[in-house]
């Protein structure tokens, strides 16, 4: 039995804690904030409740595996419901598209909304994407990152390399398969699931819509934050201890290996194994400064483009919106202008700015647990935004900026047919600076580093650090961000540490 310290009670840290505690280790989770969950957070006031981070569960099998491995089925722990329809889209030309929740129903819905050939175009892209998924799932997503060995596993057959097309961007792939510009916009959006720019993200990200449509879009009744609490329950049931209000300031290294951590108040917590669930850049810059063995990791982190961030509006609304889907996405006329603004490229080269005409994502769960009465709604509204970077980019703490921008988002929503301005009881605006402060993610990046560039997946730190006894979980480490991948990182780490 090893003494394990997990730093951070985000989903990555909690999932690692649950698996390692179930494996017989003595686990302590140290969390800086007063609540567990990290980005998988919750806000509630006056009967309105909101998830502050994730609103969509994909790849539920990954969660099922976690729960099965730690004491019993996922369905015993949370009420997971499959969404059908999955999402409603509104395009700038006025087209509305409702994507069904079942893979086999998608082509007909595309034909109906976009015209006759749309279903065929999307279907042939999804065939290619299914192959990409099969090639990358086991050797990449579910396996430790091992440099050349990982590349060799992925490139076992020339036909696999051709299918993945590492030289091609997601945008390039879309242009080959999709002749309808609205379908290309739809595909582009999946780059943002890893905080990336479709013009620079690799074609293999087409596996994301494939996995979403094939395995479904899901919701946790009561809010997704319940997932964090359920995973914590599993960890605690196996003897793990959560200490909130415990900020780790240093990873201790003795005799060349990780030996525990030091808290902000000076307390030392000794351990045989340290699992870091904090932002990898923060770990290396602040908690483990100057260790020569991690020079390569720092270099790679420096080469990667950080993921985009987001501005969130939590809207407590009076009245109800007829016919609104659980998820609604309202696209702008010029999607590229959004990526230029967010990443500071193209017409905003070197100068990221808040997006003037952003894509707006509205999450309006029909869930009595989230509203004070039947004549109210609790909306989570998200737009992509540049990271908080007062030195070289946007200073999201600048006086008045957050409120002005929230007004702008409400105006954009109104312009696209969802005017709720006179129904707002109150609102909470959360900027990238808030995300940075609350979760320790540098600049408020949602997903650690982005997938921009063909080598991006290999620039994320591996789950086993070069410092023996130190492991990395969470969205900024391999295999990347988003709930399912973060959960997989914990599975990989539990495998690397092994049972007691
Ligand atoms: C607005 C938003 C929308 C999203 N939407 C989706 C979605 O729909 N679907 C999806 O799958 N994913 C989504 N994501 C991404 C998903 O939330 C993340 O990938 C995932 O929750 C990250 O988990 P994590 O464990 O890596 O990190 P985090 O949740 O960031 O956890 C890190 C934890 O470490 C703690 N910590 C940091 N530093 C220290 C320290 N020094 N000492 C102690 N504790 C520390 C933090 O307080 C935090 O609790 C979204 C994220 C955001 C922000």
Coordinates of C-alpha atoms and ligand atoms in Angstrom, one line a residue:
X1 CA 0.0 0.0 0.0
X2 CA 1.4 3.4 -1.0
X3 CA 0.6 6.7 0.6
X4 CA -0.8 8.8 -2.3
X5 CA -1.4 12.5 -2.3
X6 CA -3.6 13.8 -5.1
X7 CA -3.4 17.6 -5.7
X8 CA -6.7 19.1 -6.9
X9 CA -10.2 17.8 -6.6
X10 CA -11.2 18.3 -10.3
X11 CA -12.7 15.3 -12.1
X12 CA -9.1 14.1 -13.0
X13 CA -7.9 14.2 -9.4
X14 CA -11.1 12.7 -8.0
X15 CA -11.2 9.8 -10.6
X16 CA -7.6 9.0 -9.8
X17 CA -8.3 9.1 -6.1
X18 CA -11.3 6.7 -6.5
X19 CA -9.4 4.2 -8.6
X20 CA -6.2 4.3 -6.4
X21 CA -8.2 4.1 -3.2
X22 CA -10.2 1.2 -4.7
X23 CA -6.8 -0.4 -5.5
X24 CA -5.9 -0.4 -1.8
X25 CA -3.8 2.7 -1.5
X26 CA -4.1 5.3 1.3
X27 CA -5.2 8.4 -0.6
X28 CA -5.4 12.1 0.5
X29 CA -6.9 14.7 -1.9
X30 CA -5.7 18.3 -1.3
X31 CA -8.0 21.0 -2.8
X32 CA -7.3 24.7 -2.6
X33 CA -11.0 25.7 -2.9
X34 CA -13.8 25.1 -0.4
X35 CA -15.6 22.7 -2.8
X36 CA -14.6 19.7 -4.9
X37 CA -15.2 19.6 -8.6
X38 CA -12.9 22.2 -10.1
X39 CA -14.2 23.3 -13.5
X40 CA -17.1 20.8 -13.0
X41 CA -18.5 23.4 -10.6
X42 CA -21.9 24.6 -9.5
X43 CA -23.5 27.9 -8.6
X44 CA -26.9 28.3 -6.9
X45 CA -29.0 31.2 -5.6
X46 CA -32.7 32.0 -5.0
X47 CA -33.8 28.6 -6.3
X48 CA -31.8 28.9 -9.6
X49 CA -28.9 26.4 -10.0
X50 CA -26.3 26.1 -12.7
X51 CA -23.4 24.0 -13.8
X52 CA -20.6 26.6 -14.2
X53 CA -18.5 24.4 -16.5
X54 CA -19.4 21.3 -18.5
X55 CA -22.9 20.8 -19.7
X56 CA -22.5 17.9 -22.0
X57 CA -21.4 14.3 -21.2
X58 CA -20.0 12.3 -24.1
X59 CA -18.5 8.8 -24.2
X60 CA -20.4 7.6 -21.1
X61 CA -18.6 4.2 -21.3
X62 CA -15.5 5.9 -19.9
X63 CA -17.5 6.9 -16.8
X64 CA -19.2 3.5 -16.7
X65 CA -15.7 1.9 -16.5
X66 CA -14.7 4.2 -13.7
X67 CA -17.8 3.4 -11.6
X68 CA -17.6 -0.3 -12.3
X69 CA -14.0 -0.3 -11.2
X70 CA -14.8 1.5 -7.9
X71 CA -17.8 -0.3 -6.5
X72 CA -20.8 -0.6 -8.8
X73 CA -22.7 0.8 -11.8
X74 CA -22.7 4.5 -12.9
X75 CA -26.5 4.4 -13.0
X76 CA -26.5 3.6 -9.2
X77 CA -24.6 6.8 -8.6
X78 CA -26.1 9.4 -10.9
X79 CA -29.2 9.7 -13.1
X80 CA -27.7 9.8 -16.6
X81 CA -30.1 10.6 -19.4
X82 CA -29.5 10.4 -23.1
X83 CA -30.6 13.6 -25.0
X84 CA -32.8 13.3 -28.0
X85 CA -32.6 15.7 -29.8
X86 CA -28.9 16.2 -29.0
X87 CA -28.6 19.8 -30.1
X88 CA -30.3 22.6 -32.0
X89 CA -28.3 24.7 -34.4
X90 CA -29.2 28.1 -35.9
X91 CA -27.1 29.3 -38.8
X92 CA -26.5 32.9 -39.9
X93 CA -28.7 32.5 -43.0
X94 CA -31.6 31.6 -40.8
X95 CA -31.5 27.8 -41.3
X96 CA -32.4 25.8 -38.3
X97 CA -31.1 22.2 -37.8
X98 CA -32.1 19.9 -35.0
X99 CA -29.6 17.0 -34.7
X100 CA -31.2 13.8 -33.3
X101 CA -29.7 11.9 -30.5
X102 CA -29.3 8.6 -32.5
X103 CA -26.5 8.2 -35.0
X104 CA -28.8 6.4 -37.6
X105 CA -31.3 9.3 -37.5
X106 CA -28.7 12.1 -38.3
X107 CA -28.5 11.9 -42.1
X108 CA -32.3 12.2 -42.6
X109 CA -32.4 15.2 -40.3
X110 CA -29.6 16.8 -42.2
X111 CA -31.4 16.2 -45.5
X112 CA -34.5 17.7 -44.2
X113 CA -32.9 20.9 -42.8
X114 CA -30.1 21.5 -45.3
X115 CA -31.2 19.8 -48.5
X116 CA -31.0 16.5 -50.1
X117 CA -27.3 15.6 -50.3
X118 CA -26.3 16.9 -46.8
X119 CA -27.0 13.5 -45.1
X120 CA -24.8 11.7 -47.6
X121 CA -22.0 14.2 -47.3
X122 CA -22.0 14.0 -43.5
X123 CA -22.4 10.2 -43.6
X124 CA -19.3 9.7 -45.7
X125 CA -17.3 11.9 -43.4
X126 CA -18.5 9.9 -40.4
X127 CA -17.4 6.7 -42.1
X128 CA -13.9 8.1 -42.3
X129 CA -14.2 9.5 -38.8
X130 CA -15.2 6.0 -37.5
X131 CA -12.0 4.6 -38.9
X132 CA -10.0 7.4 -37.2
X133 CA -11.7 6.6 -33.9
X134 CA -10.9 2.9 -34.2
X135 CA -7.3 3.6 -35.0
X136 CA -6.7 6.2 -32.2
X137 CA -8.9 5.1 -29.3
X138 CA -6.8 2.2 -27.9
X139 CA -3.2 3.1 -28.9
X140 CA -3.6 6.8 -28.1
X141 CA -6.5 7.8 -26.0
X142 CA -6.4 4.8 -23.6
X143 CA -2.6 4.3 -23.5
X144 CA 0.3 6.1 -21.8
X145 CA 2.1 8.6 -24.1
X146 CA 5.4 7.0 -25.0
X147 CA 6.9 9.2 -27.7
X148 CA 8.2 7.2 -30.7
X149 CA 6.5 4.0 -29.4
X150 CA 3.1 5.8 -29.5
X151 CA 3.7 7.1 -33.0
X152 CA 4.7 3.5 -34.1
X153 CA 1.5 2.1 -32.6
X154 CA -0.6 4.7 -34.5
X155 CA 1.3 4.2 -37.7
X156 CA 1.4 0.4 -37.7
X157 CA -0.2 0.2 -41.2
X158 CA 0.2 2.7 -44.0
X159 CA -3.6 2.6 -44.4
X160 CA -4.0 3.8 -40.8
X161 CA -1.7 6.8 -41.5
X162 CA -3.7 7.6 -44.6
X163 CA -6.9 7.5 -42.7
X164 CA -5.6 9.8 -39.9
X165 CA -3.9 12.1 -42.4
X166 CA -1.7 13.8 -39.8
X167 CA -0.7 16.5 -42.4
X168 CA -4.3 17.6 -42.9
X169 CA -6.3 20.1 -40.8
X170 CA -9.9 19.6 -39.6
X171 CA -10.9 22.4 -41.9
X172 CA -9.1 20.7 -44.8
X173 CA -10.8 17.4 -44.2
X174 CA -14.2 19.2 -44.0
X175 CA -13.6 20.9 -47.4
X176 CA -13.0 17.5 -49.0
X177 CA -16.1 15.8 -47.7
X178 CA -18.6 18.6 -47.1
X179 CA -19.9 20.9 -49.9
X180 CA -22.5 22.6 -47.8
X181 CA -20.9 25.5 -46.0
X182 CA -23.3 24.9 -43.0
X183 CA -22.0 21.4 -42.6
X184 CA -18.4 22.7 -42.7
X185 CA -19.3 25.2 -39.9
X186 CA -20.8 22.3 -37.9
X187 CA -17.6 20.3 -38.3
X188 CA -15.4 23.3 -37.4
X189 CA -17.2 23.7 -34.1
X190 CA -15.8 20.4 -32.9
X191 CA -12.3 21.9 -32.9
X192 CA -13.5 24.0 -30.0
X193 CA -14.2 20.8 -27.9
X194 CA -10.5 20.8 -27.3
X195 CA -10.2 24.6 -27.3
X196 CA -8.7 24.7 -30.8
X197 CA -8.9 26.5 -34.1
X198 CA -10.3 24.2 -36.9
X199 CA -7.8 25.7 -39.4
X200 CA -4.9 24.4 -37.4
X201 CA -6.3 21.5 -35.5
X202 CA -5.7 18.0 -37.0
X203 CA -8.2 16.2 -39.2
X204 CA -8.4 13.4 -36.6
X205 CA -10.6 15.6 -34.5
X206 CA -13.4 14.4 -36.8
X207 CA -13.5 11.5 -34.5
X208 CA -15.1 13.8 -31.9
X209 CA -18.4 14.3 -33.7
X210 CA -18.3 10.6 -34.6
X211 CA -18.0 9.6 -30.9
X212 CA -20.6 12.1 -29.9
X213 CA -23.2 11.0 -32.4
X214 CA -22.4 7.2 -32.1
X215 CA -22.3 7.0 -28.3
X216 CA -24.7 9.8 -27.6
X217 CA -25.1 13.2 -25.8
X218 CA -25.9 12.8 -22.2
X219 CA -27.1 14.9 -19.2
X220 CA -26.9 14.2 -15.5
X221 CA -30.2 15.1 -13.8
X222 CA -29.7 17.7 -11.1
X223 CA -26.7 19.0 -13.0
X224 CA -23.3 17.6 -14.1
X225 CA -21.7 18.7 -10.9
X226 CA -23.3 15.7 -9.3
X227 CA -20.9 13.6 -11.2
X228 CA -18.0 15.1 -9.3
X229 CA -19.8 14.4 -6.0
X230 CA -20.5 10.8 -7.0
X231 CA -16.8 10.2 -7.9
X232 CA -15.8 11.8 -4.6
X233 CA -18.2 9.4 -2.8
X234 CA -16.6 6.5 -4.5
X235 CA -13.1 7.7 -3.4
X236 CA -14.3 8.3 0.2
X237 CA -16.1 4.9 0.3
X238 CA -12.6 3.3 -0.3
X239 CA -11.0 5.3 2.5
X240 CA -9.8 8.4 0.6
X241 CA -9.8 11.7 2.6
X242 CA -10.6 15.1 1.0
X243 CA -9.1 18.2 2.5
X244 CA -10.5 21.4 1.1
X245 CA -9.0 24.8 1.7
X246 CA -5.6 23.1 1.3
X247 CA -3.4 24.9 -1.3
X248 CA -0.3 23.0 -2.3
X249 CA 2.7 25.3 -2.9
X250 CA 5.4 22.8 -3.7
X251 CA 5.9 19.2 -4.7
X252 CA 8.7 17.7 -2.4
X253 CA 11.4 15.8 -4.1
X254 CA 13.8 13.7 -2.0
X255 CA 16.4 11.2 -3.1
X256 CA 15.4 12.0 -6.7
X257 CA 11.8 11.1 -6.4
X258 CA 8.5 12.7 -5.3
X259 CA 8.2 12.5 -1.6
X260 CA 5.0 14.5 -0.8
X261 CA 3.9 18.1 -0.9
X262 CA 4.1 21.3 1.1
X263 CA 1.0 23.4 1.7
X264 CA 0.8 27.2 1.7
X265 CA 0.8 27.2 5.5
X266 CA 4.0 25.3 5.6
X267 CA 2.5 21.9 6.5
X268 CA 4.3 19.0 4.8
X269 CA 2.3 16.0 3.7
X270 CA 4.6 13.0 3.0
X271 CA 3.7 10.5 0.3
X272 CA 5.1 7.7 -1.8
X273 CA 3.2 8.8 -4.9
X274 CA 2.0 12.3 -5.8
X275 CA -0.7 12.7 -8.5
X276 CA -1.1 16.2 -9.8
X277 CA -4.5 17.2 -11.1
X278 CA -3.6 20.8 -11.5
X279 CA -2.9 22.7 -14.7
X280 CA 0.4 21.2 -16.0
X281 CA 1.9 24.6 -16.7
X282 CA 1.2 25.7 -13.2
X283 CA 2.6 22.5 -11.8
X284 CA 5.9 22.9 -13.6
X285 CA 6.2 26.7 -13.2
X286 CA 5.1 27.0 -9.6
X287 CA 5.0 23.7 -7.7
X288 CA 8.0 22.0 -9.2
X289 CA 10.3 24.8 -10.4
X290 CA 13.7 24.2 -11.9
X291 CA 13.8 20.4 -11.8
X292 CA 16.2 19.6 -14.7
X293 CA 14.5 16.4 -15.6
X294 CA 11.3 18.2 -16.6
X295 CA 13.1 20.6 -19.0
X296 CA 11.7 18.8 -22.0
X297 CA 8.2 18.9 -20.6
X298 CA 8.5 22.7 -20.0
X299 CA 9.8 23.2 -23.5
X300 CA 6.9 21.3 -25.0
X301 CA 4.4 23.2 -22.9
X302 CA 6.0 26.4 -24.1
X303 CA 5.6 25.3 -27.8
X304 CA 2.0 24.3 -27.5
X305 CA -0.8 26.9 -28.1
X306 CA -2.9 27.2 -24.9
X307 CA -6.5 26.3 -25.4
X308 CA -9.1 29.0 -25.7
X309 CA -11.1 30.2 -22.7
X310 CA -14.7 31.3 -22.4
X311 CA -17.1 33.9 -21.0
X312 CA -20.0 32.4 -19.2
X313 CA -23.3 34.0 -18.4
X314 CA -25.5 32.4 -15.8
X315 CA -29.0 33.8 -16.4
X316 CA -31.8 33.5 -13.9
X317 CA -34.8 34.0 -16.1
X318 CA -38.5 34.5 -15.4
X319 CA -40.8 32.9 -17.9
X320 CA -40.1 30.1 -20.3
X321 CA -38.9 29.8 -23.9
X322 CA -41.1 27.6 -26.0
X323 CA -39.4 24.9 -28.2
X324 CA -35.9 25.5 -26.9
X325 CA -33.6 22.5 -27.1
X326 CA -31.4 21.3 -24.2
X327 CA -28.4 22.6 -26.2
X328 CA -28.7 25.4 -28.7
X329 CA -25.8 26.8 -30.8
X330 CA -26.2 30.1 -32.7
X331 CA -23.6 30.6 -35.3
X332 CA -22.2 33.9 -36.6
X333 CA -21.9 34.9 -40.3
X334 CA -18.1 34.8 -40.1
X335 CA -16.8 31.9 -38.0
X336 CA -13.1 32.6 -38.9
X337 CA -13.3 36.1 -37.4
X338 CA -14.1 34.4 -34.1
X339 CA -10.9 32.2 -34.3
X340 CA -8.8 35.2 -35.4
X341 CA -10.0 37.2 -32.4
X342 CA -9.7 34.4 -29.8
X343 CA -6.2 33.2 -30.8
X344 CA -4.8 36.6 -32.0
X345 CA -4.1 35.4 -35.5
X346 CA -5.1 36.6 -39.0
X347 CA -6.8 40.0 -38.9
X348 CA -6.1 40.1 -35.1
X349 CA -2.5 39.0 -35.4
X350 CA -0.7 39.3 -32.1
X351 CA -3.7 41.0 -30.5
X352 CA -6.4 38.7 -29.2
X353 CA -9.7 40.5 -28.5
X354 CA -13.1 39.6 -27.2
X355 CA -15.2 38.3 -30.1
X356 CA -17.5 40.9 -31.5
X357 CA -20.0 38.5 -33.2
X358 CA -19.4 35.3 -31.2
X359 CA -21.0 31.9 -31.7
X360 CA -23.3 31.6 -28.7
X361 CA -24.0 28.4 -26.9
X362 CA -27.1 28.2 -24.7
X363 CA -27.7 25.3 -22.3
X364 CA -31.2 25.3 -20.9
X365 CA -31.8 22.0 -19.1
X366 CA -35.4 21.1 -18.5
X367 CA -34.8 20.1 -14.9
X368 CA -37.0 21.0 -11.9
X369 CA -33.9 20.7 -9.7
X370 CA -32.4 23.8 -11.3
X371 CA -35.3 26.3 -11.1
X372 CA -37.4 27.8 -8.3
X373 CA -40.7 27.1 -10.0
X374 CA -42.3 26.0 -13.3
X375 CA -42.3 29.5 -14.7
X376 CA -38.5 30.1 -14.6
X377 CA -35.4 29.0 -16.5
X378 CA -31.7 28.7 -15.6
X379 CA -29.6 29.3 -18.7
X380 CA -25.9 28.7 -19.0
X381 CA -24.6 30.7 -21.9
X382 CA -21.0 30.3 -23.2
X383 CA -19.0 32.1 -25.8
X384 CA -15.4 31.4 -26.8
X385 CA -13.0 34.0 -25.5
X386 CA -9.3 34.7 -25.5
X387 CA -7.4 33.7 -22.3
X388 CA -6.9 36.2 -19.5
X389 CA -3.5 37.6 -20.4
X390 CA -3.0 41.2 -19.1
X391 CA 0.5 41.4 -20.4
X392 CA 0.0 40.5 -24.1
X393 CA -3.7 40.0 -24.6
X394 CA -7.0 40.7 -22.9
X395 CA -7.2 41.9 -19.3
X396 CA -10.5 40.5 -18.3
X397 CA -10.3 42.3 -14.9
X398 CA -10.4 45.7 -16.7
X399 CA -13.1 47.8 -15.0
X400 CA -16.5 47.4 -16.7
X401 CA -15.3 44.9 -19.4
X402 CA -17.1 41.8 -18.1
X403 CA -20.4 43.6 -17.8
X404 CA -20.1 45.4 -21.1
X405 CA -19.3 42.1 -22.8
X406 CA -22.2 40.3 -21.1
X407 CA -24.5 43.0 -22.5
X408 CA -23.0 42.5 -25.9
X409 CA -23.7 38.7 -25.7
X410 CA -27.3 39.3 -24.7
X411 CA -27.7 41.7 -27.7
X412 CA -26.2 39.1 -30.1
X413 CA -28.6 36.5 -28.7
X414 CA -31.5 38.9 -29.3
X415 CA -30.3 39.6 -32.8
X416 CA -30.4 35.9 -33.5
X417 CA -33.9 35.4 -32.2
X418 CA -33.5 34.6 -28.5
X419 CA -34.2 37.9 -26.8
X420 CA -34.3 37.4 -23.0
X421 CA -33.1 40.9 -22.0
X422 CA -36.3 41.8 -20.2
X423 CA -36.6 38.4 -18.5
X424 CA -33.4 38.5 -16.6
X425 CA -34.0 38.3 -12.8
X426 CA -30.2 38.4 -12.3
X427 CA -27.1 37.3 -14.0
X428 CA -23.6 36.2 -13.0
X429 CA -20.8 36.8 -15.5
X430 CA -17.7 34.5 -15.3
X431 CA -14.7 35.6 -17.3
X432 CA -11.4 33.8 -18.1
X433 CA -9.9 35.7 -15.1
X434 CA -12.5 34.1 -12.8
X435 CA -11.8 30.7 -14.2
X436 CA -8.1 31.2 -13.6
X437 CA -8.6 32.3 -10.1
X438 CA -11.1 29.6 -9.2
X439 CA -9.3 26.6 -10.8
X440 CA -5.7 27.6 -11.1
X441 CA -5.8 27.0 -14.9
X442 CA -3.3 29.5 -16.4
X443 CA -5.2 32.3 -18.3
X444 CA -8.4 30.4 -17.7
X445 CA -7.7 28.0 -20.5
X446 CA -10.6 25.5 -20.6
X447 CA -8.6 22.5 -21.9
X448 CA -4.9 23.1 -21.0
X449 CA -3.2 23.2 -24.3
X450 CA -5.1 23.3 -27.6
X451 CA -4.9 20.8 -30.4
X452 CA -3.6 23.5 -32.8
X453 CA -0.8 22.0 -34.9
X454 CA -0.1 18.4 -36.1
X455 CA 2.2 17.7 -33.1
X456 CA 0.0 19.2 -30.4
X457 CA -1.2 15.9 -29.0
X458 CA 2.5 15.0 -28.4
X459 CA 3.3 18.2 -26.7
X460 CA 1.0 17.5 -23.8
X461 CA 2.9 16.1 -20.8
X462 CA 2.8 12.3 -20.4
X463 CA 0.9 10.9 -17.4
X464 CA 4.2 9.6 -15.8
X465 CA 6.5 12.6 -15.1
X466 CA 10.2 12.3 -15.5
X467 CA 10.3 12.7 -11.7
X468 CA 9.8 9.2 -10.3
X469 CA 6.7 8.9 -8.1
X470 CA 5.0 12.0 -9.7
X471 CA 2.1 11.5 -12.1
X472 CA -0.2 13.9 -14.0
X473 CA -3.9 13.6 -14.5
X474 CA -6.4 16.1 -15.9
X475 CA -7.1 18.1 -19.0
X476 CA -3.7 19.6 -19.5
X477 CA -2.0 16.2 -19.5
X478 CA -2.3 13.3 -21.9
X479 CA -4.8 12.5 -23.5
X480 CA -6.3 16.0 -23.1
X481 CA -9.3 18.0 -21.9
X482 CA -13.0 17.3 -21.6
X483 CA -14.7 15.0 -19.1
X484 CA -14.1 11.7 -20.9
X485 CA -10.4 12.3 -21.6
X486 CA -9.8 13.6 -18.1
X487 CA -11.3 10.4 -16.8
X488 CA -9.1 8.3 -19.1
X489 CA -6.0 10.1 -17.8
X490 CA -7.0 8.9 -14.3
X491 CA -7.4 5.3 -15.6
X492 CA -4.0 5.5 -17.2
X493 CA -2.4 6.8 -14.0
X494 CA -4.1 4.1 -11.9
X495 CA -2.6 1.5 -14.3
X496 CA 0.8 3.0 -14.1
X497 CA 0.8 3.1 -10.3
X498 CA -0.7 -0.3 -10.0
X499 CA -2.7 -1.8 -7.1
X500 CA -1.4 -1.9 -3.5
Ligands
LIG1 C1 -17.1 26.7 -19.2 C2 -16.6 25.3 -19.4 C3 -17.4 24.5 -20.2 C4 -17.0 23.2 -20.4 N1 -17.8 22.3 -21.1 C5 -17.5 21.0 -21.2 C6 -18.5 20.1 -21.7 O1 -19.6 20.4 -22.0 N2 -18.1 18.8 -21.7 C7 -16.9 18.3 -21.3 O2 -16.6 17.1 -21.4 N3 -16.0 19.2 -20.8 C8 -16.2 20.5 -20.7 N4 -15.4 21.4 -20.1 C9 -14.0 20.9 -19.8 C10 -14.0 20.1 -18.5 O3 -14.7 20.9 -17.5 C11 -12.6 19.9 -18.0 O4 -11.8 19.3 -19.0 C12 -12.4 19.1 -16.8 O5 -13.5 19.3 -15.8 C13 -11.1 19.4 -16.2 O6 -10.9 18.6 -15.0 P1 -9.4 18.6 -14.4 O7 -9.5 17.6 -13.3 O8 -8.4 18.4 -15.4 O9 -9.2 20.1 -13.9 P2 -9.9 21.1 -12.9 O10 -11.4 20.9 -12.9 O11 -9.4 22.4 -13.3 O12 -9.4 20.7 -11.5 C14 -8.2 21.2 -11.0 C15 -8.4 21.4 -9.4 O13 -7.1 21.6 -8.8 C16 -7.3 22.6 -7.9 N5 -6.0 23.3 -7.7 C17 -5.3 24.0 -8.5 N6 -4.2 24.4 -8.0 C18 -4.1 23.9 -6.8 C19 -3.1 23.9 -5.7 N7 -2.0 24.5 -5.9 N8 -3.4 23.2 -4.6 C20 -4.6 22.5 -4.4 N9 -5.5 22.5 -5.4 C21 -5.3 23.1 -6.5 C22 -8.4 23.5 -8.5 O14 -9.0 24.3 -7.5 C23 -9.3 22.5 -9.1 O15 -10.3 22.1 -8.2 C24 -15.8 22.7 -19.9 C25 -15.0 23.5 -19.1 C26 -15.4 24.8 -18.8 C27 -14.6 25.7 -17.9

